[in-house]
Amino acid sequence: MSRRRGRIRLPTAITCLLTGLTAVAIILTTAVLVHSARDIIYQARQDALLADYRSATEAVRREIAADPSGAGWASVSSVLPARSAIVSIPQGIVHGSLTEQEVPAAWLVPAGQPPVGALRYLRTSLGGHEVFFVGLLWADTEPGAPTVLLVTAYSLEAQRLQVIQLVMAALAIGGVALVGTGIAGFLLARTLTRPLRRMTEMARALGEGGAPEFSPSAFADINQVSTALHDSSQRLARSMAELARSE
């Protein structure tokens, strides 16, 4: 005797389908929103830093102009915001808390340097942390004044934590939505399959020669089938009665 294969029940299939589709929608929506929010968070921080960098380095530029020899630039660099360095051009000597290896290599060669007075920026990682480099090539108008590249590495750790919090919040909301969808799908599946169970009972009663009770349904299609089963049982009952009388 062959073993009957197990079949998935309709409520289970409906619940799994709805939950799966919801999960896919949540994942895609969360990915798009988090990516967009991440760009907005970082861009807002970068725009603010670029807007303030000239004024933030004004005092340092005055000190450099007053000390063209570069003897005190190491101490002057401490006035710069965050981790910074003063790079003498064209010698490439680095003064400050940033080392020559930490300064973007392309900025230390003439071809990679911005025009005098122009800002250059780069978002990258430094020591395993996200940073935003800002560079300003500056030269005093006085004869013999040095040309220097001011470089600052701003930490983006606070922005990274914001993005992580956003991701966690999105996952929490998505999880709640997923559970809610699963419960709603289960209830919907039970609502949809309840008329089918009643029809099964009617068909079984009809097969056993009984007169199944008619149970109207809110669904028009199912109600038509239930009505047909009920009418068939009534006709069968009349036919059986007539057959019994004729005997």
PDB file of C-alpha atoms in Angstrom, residues 34-158:
ATOM      1  CA  VAL A  34      18.365  53.302   4.534  1.00  0.00           C
ATOM      2  CA  HIS A  35      20.594  53.898   1.511  1.00  0.00           C
ATOM      3  CA  SER A  36      18.886  57.217   0.761  1.00  0.00           C
ATOM      4  CA  ALA A  37      18.956  58.307   4.413  1.00  0.00           C
ATOM      5  CA  ARG A  38      22.636  57.332   4.683  1.00  0.00           C
ATOM      6  CA  ASP A  39      23.505  59.534   1.714  1.00  0.00           C
ATOM      7  CA  ILE A  40      21.509  62.431   3.167  1.00  0.00           C
ATOM      8  CA  ILE A  41      23.143  62.115   6.611  1.00  0.00           C
ATOM      9  CA  TYR A  42      26.676  62.015   5.230  1.00  0.00           C
ATOM     10  CA  GLN A  43      26.041  64.718   2.643  1.00  0.00           C
ATOM     11  CA  ALA A  44      24.626  67.111   5.254  1.00  0.00           C
ATOM     12  CA  ARG A  45      27.713  66.625   7.447  1.00  0.00           C
ATOM     13  CA  GLN A  46      30.093  67.059   4.529  1.00  0.00           C
ATOM     14  CA  ASP A  47      28.364  70.216   3.289  1.00  0.00           C
ATOM     15  CA  ALA A  48      28.546  71.749   6.767  1.00  0.00           C
ATOM     16  CA  LEU A  49      32.272  70.972   7.068  1.00  0.00           C
ATOM     17  CA  LEU A  50      33.086  72.408   3.655  1.00  0.00           C
ATOM     18  CA  ALA A  51      31.094  75.558   4.382  1.00  0.00           C
ATOM     19  CA  ASP A  52      32.989  76.214   7.647  1.00  0.00           C
ATOM     20  CA  TYR A  53      36.489  75.084   6.673  1.00  0.00           C
ATOM     21  CA  ARG A  54      37.781  78.420   5.368  1.00  0.00           C
ATOM     22  CA  SER A  55      36.757  80.290   8.511  1.00  0.00           C
ATOM     23  CA  ALA A  56      38.019  77.437  10.707  1.00  0.00           C
ATOM     24  CA  THR A  57      41.502  77.687   9.175  1.00  0.00           C
ATOM     25  CA  GLU A  58      41.741  81.470   8.990  1.00  0.00           C
ATOM     26  CA  ALA A  59      43.753  81.828  12.221  1.00  0.00           C
ATOM     27  CA  VAL A  60      46.172  79.106  11.112  1.00  0.00           C
ATOM     28  CA  ARG A  61      46.759  80.806   7.785  1.00  0.00           C
ATOM     29  CA  ARG A  62      47.643  84.026   9.593  1.00  0.00           C
ATOM     30  CA  GLU A  63      50.130  82.157  11.763  1.00  0.00           C
ATOM     31  CA  ILE A  64      51.701  80.520   8.693  1.00  0.00           C
ATOM     32  CA  ALA A  65      52.066  83.892   6.987  1.00  0.00           C
ATOM     33  CA  ALA A  66      53.792  85.230  10.097  1.00  0.00           C
ATOM     34  CA  ASP A  67      56.175  82.240  10.207  1.00  0.00           C
ATOM     35  CA  PRO A  68      57.233  81.496   6.600  1.00  0.00           C
ATOM     36  CA  SER A  69      60.166  79.379   7.788  1.00  0.00           C
ATOM     37  CA  GLY A  70      57.820  76.680   9.056  1.00  0.00           C
ATOM     38  CA  ALA A  71      59.622  76.330  12.394  1.00  0.00           C
ATOM     39  CA  GLY A  72      56.431  76.599  14.448  1.00  0.00           C
ATOM     40  CA  TRP A  73      53.990  74.933  12.087  1.00  0.00           C
ATOM     41  CA  ALA A  74      53.770  71.735  14.132  1.00  0.00           C
ATOM     42  CA  SER A  75      52.312  73.638  17.085  1.00  0.00           C
ATOM     43  CA  VAL A  76      50.221  75.840  14.818  1.00  0.00           C
ATOM     44  CA  SER A  77      48.578  72.758  13.315  1.00  0.00           C
ATOM     45  CA  SER A  78      47.037  71.940  16.691  1.00  0.00           C
ATOM     46  CA  VAL A  79      44.733  74.924  16.201  1.00  0.00           C
ATOM     47  CA  LEU A  80      43.170  73.196  13.217  1.00  0.00           C
ATOM     48  CA  PRO A  81      39.953  71.252  13.852  1.00  0.00           C
ATOM     49  CA  ALA A  82      40.090  67.442  14.316  1.00  0.00           C
ATOM     50  CA  ARG A  83      43.231  65.610  13.156  1.00  0.00           C
ATOM     51  CA  SER A  84      45.069  67.902  10.778  1.00  0.00           C
ATOM     52  CA  ALA A  85      48.357  68.589   9.071  1.00  0.00           C
ATOM     53  CA  ILE A  86      50.160  71.427   7.318  1.00  0.00           C
ATOM     54  CA  VAL A  87      51.990  70.239   4.206  1.00  0.00           C
ATOM     55  CA  SER A  88      54.694  72.533   2.821  1.00  0.00           C
ATOM     56  CA  ILE A  89      54.670  72.726  -0.963  1.00  0.00           C
ATOM     57  CA  PRO A  90      56.658  71.656  -2.925  1.00  0.00           C
ATOM     58  CA  GLN A  91      58.870  70.021  -0.265  1.00  0.00           C
ATOM     59  CA  GLY A  92      56.018  67.759   0.898  1.00  0.00           C
ATOM     60  CA  ILE A  93      57.013  68.042   4.573  1.00  0.00           C
ATOM     61  CA  VAL A  94      54.070  67.247   6.838  1.00  0.00           C
ATOM     62  CA  HIS A  95      53.540  69.049  10.155  1.00  0.00           C
ATOM     63  CA  GLY A  96      50.766  68.058  12.543  1.00  0.00           C
ATOM     64  CA  SER A  97      48.872  65.116  13.976  1.00  0.00           C
ATOM     65  CA  LEU A  98      48.381  63.498  10.578  1.00  0.00           C
ATOM     66  CA  THR A  99      51.385  61.630   9.217  1.00  0.00           C
ATOM     67  CA  GLU A 100      52.553  61.655   5.617  1.00  0.00           C
ATOM     68  CA  GLN A 101      51.159  58.126   5.190  1.00  0.00           C
ATOM     69  CA  GLU A 102      47.715  59.214   6.406  1.00  0.00           C
ATOM     70  CA  VAL A 103      47.396  62.206   4.087  1.00  0.00           C
ATOM     71  CA  PRO A 104      45.804  61.159   0.755  1.00  0.00           C
ATOM     72  CA  ALA A 105      48.766  60.281  -1.446  1.00  0.00           C
ATOM     73  CA  ALA A 106      47.306  61.985  -4.515  1.00  0.00           C
ATOM     74  CA  TRP A 107      47.244  65.304  -2.662  1.00  0.00           C
ATOM     75  CA  LEU A 108      50.997  65.256  -2.064  1.00  0.00           C
ATOM     76  CA  VAL A 109      51.892  65.382  -5.756  1.00  0.00           C
ATOM     77  CA  PRO A 110      51.416  68.551  -7.836  1.00  0.00           C
ATOM     78  CA  ALA A 111      49.046  66.866 -10.283  1.00  0.00           C
ATOM     79  CA  GLY A 112      46.662  65.897  -7.500  1.00  0.00           C
ATOM     80  CA  GLN A 113      46.636  69.209  -5.645  1.00  0.00           C
ATOM     81  CA  PRO A 114      43.709  71.612  -5.939  1.00  0.00           C
ATOM     82  CA  PRO A 115      44.162  75.116  -7.361  1.00  0.00           C
ATOM     83  CA  VAL A 116      45.319  77.750  -4.871  1.00  0.00           C
ATOM     84  CA  GLY A 117      42.377  78.783  -2.737  1.00  0.00           C
ATOM     85  CA  ALA A 118      40.213  75.829  -3.782  1.00  0.00           C
ATOM     86  CA  LEU A 119      38.900  73.114  -1.481  1.00  0.00           C
ATOM     87  CA  ARG A 120      39.367  69.430  -2.103  1.00  0.00           C
ATOM     88  CA  TYR A 121      37.592  66.643  -0.214  1.00  0.00           C
ATOM     89  CA  LEU A 122      37.514  62.873   0.021  1.00  0.00           C
ATOM     90  CA  ARG A 123      35.444  60.406   2.034  1.00  0.00           C
ATOM     91  CA  THR A 124      37.433  57.306   2.931  1.00  0.00           C
ATOM     92  CA  SER A 125      38.577  55.260   5.914  1.00  0.00           C
ATOM     93  CA  LEU A 126      41.460  55.903   8.275  1.00  0.00           C
ATOM     94  CA  GLY A 127      42.467  53.377  10.901  1.00  0.00           C
ATOM     95  CA  GLY A 128      39.299  51.407  10.313  1.00  0.00           C
ATOM     96  CA  HIS A 129      37.033  54.440  10.791  1.00  0.00           C
ATOM     97  CA  GLU A 130      35.179  56.514   8.231  1.00  0.00           C
ATOM     98  CA  VAL A 131      36.633  59.994   7.808  1.00  0.00           C
ATOM     99  CA  PHE A 132      36.083  63.003   5.592  1.00  0.00           C
ATOM    100  CA  PHE A 133      39.279  64.646   4.364  1.00  0.00           C
ATOM    101  CA  VAL A 134      39.196  68.346   3.513  1.00  0.00           C
ATOM    102  CA  GLY A 135      42.178  70.044   1.883  1.00  0.00           C
ATOM    103  CA  LEU A 136      42.878  73.714   1.138  1.00  0.00           C
ATOM    104  CA  LEU A 137      45.868  74.832  -0.936  1.00  0.00           C
ATOM    105  CA  TRP A 138      46.823  78.296   0.250  1.00  0.00           C
ATOM    106  CA  ALA A 139      49.535  80.854  -0.546  1.00  0.00           C
ATOM    107  CA  ASP A 140      50.003  84.330   0.905  1.00  0.00           C
ATOM    108  CA  THR A 141      50.236  87.244  -1.471  1.00  0.00           C
ATOM    109  CA  GLU A 142      53.467  88.473   0.117  1.00  0.00           C
ATOM    110  CA  PRO A 143      56.663  87.821  -1.899  1.00  0.00           C
ATOM    111  CA  GLY A 144      58.486  84.702  -0.712  1.00  0.00           C
ATOM    112  CA  ALA A 145      55.496  83.494   1.288  1.00  0.00           C
ATOM    113  CA  PRO A 146      55.167  79.700   1.444  1.00  0.00           C
ATOM    114  CA  THR A 147      52.521  77.661  -0.330  1.00  0.00           C
ATOM    115  CA  VAL A 148      50.907  75.145   1.994  1.00  0.00           C
ATOM    116  CA  LEU A 149      48.248  72.481   1.863  1.00  0.00           C
ATOM    117  CA  LEU A 150      46.013  72.388   4.925  1.00  0.00           C
ATOM    118  CA  VAL A 151      44.536  68.913   5.452  1.00  0.00           C
ATOM    119  CA  THR A 152      41.973  67.867   8.058  1.00  0.00           C
ATOM    120  CA  ALA A 153      40.451  64.418   8.651  1.00  0.00           C
ATOM    121  CA  TYR A 154      36.995  64.771  10.205  1.00  0.00           C
ATOM    122  CA  SER A 155      35.547  61.709  11.892  1.00  0.00           C
ATOM    123  CA  LEU A 156      32.214  60.419  10.548  1.00  0.00           C
ATOM    124  CA  GLU A 157      31.700  58.057  13.472  1.00  0.00           C
ATOM    125  CA  ALA A 158      28.631  59.945  14.720  1.00  0.00           C
TER     126      ALA A 158
END
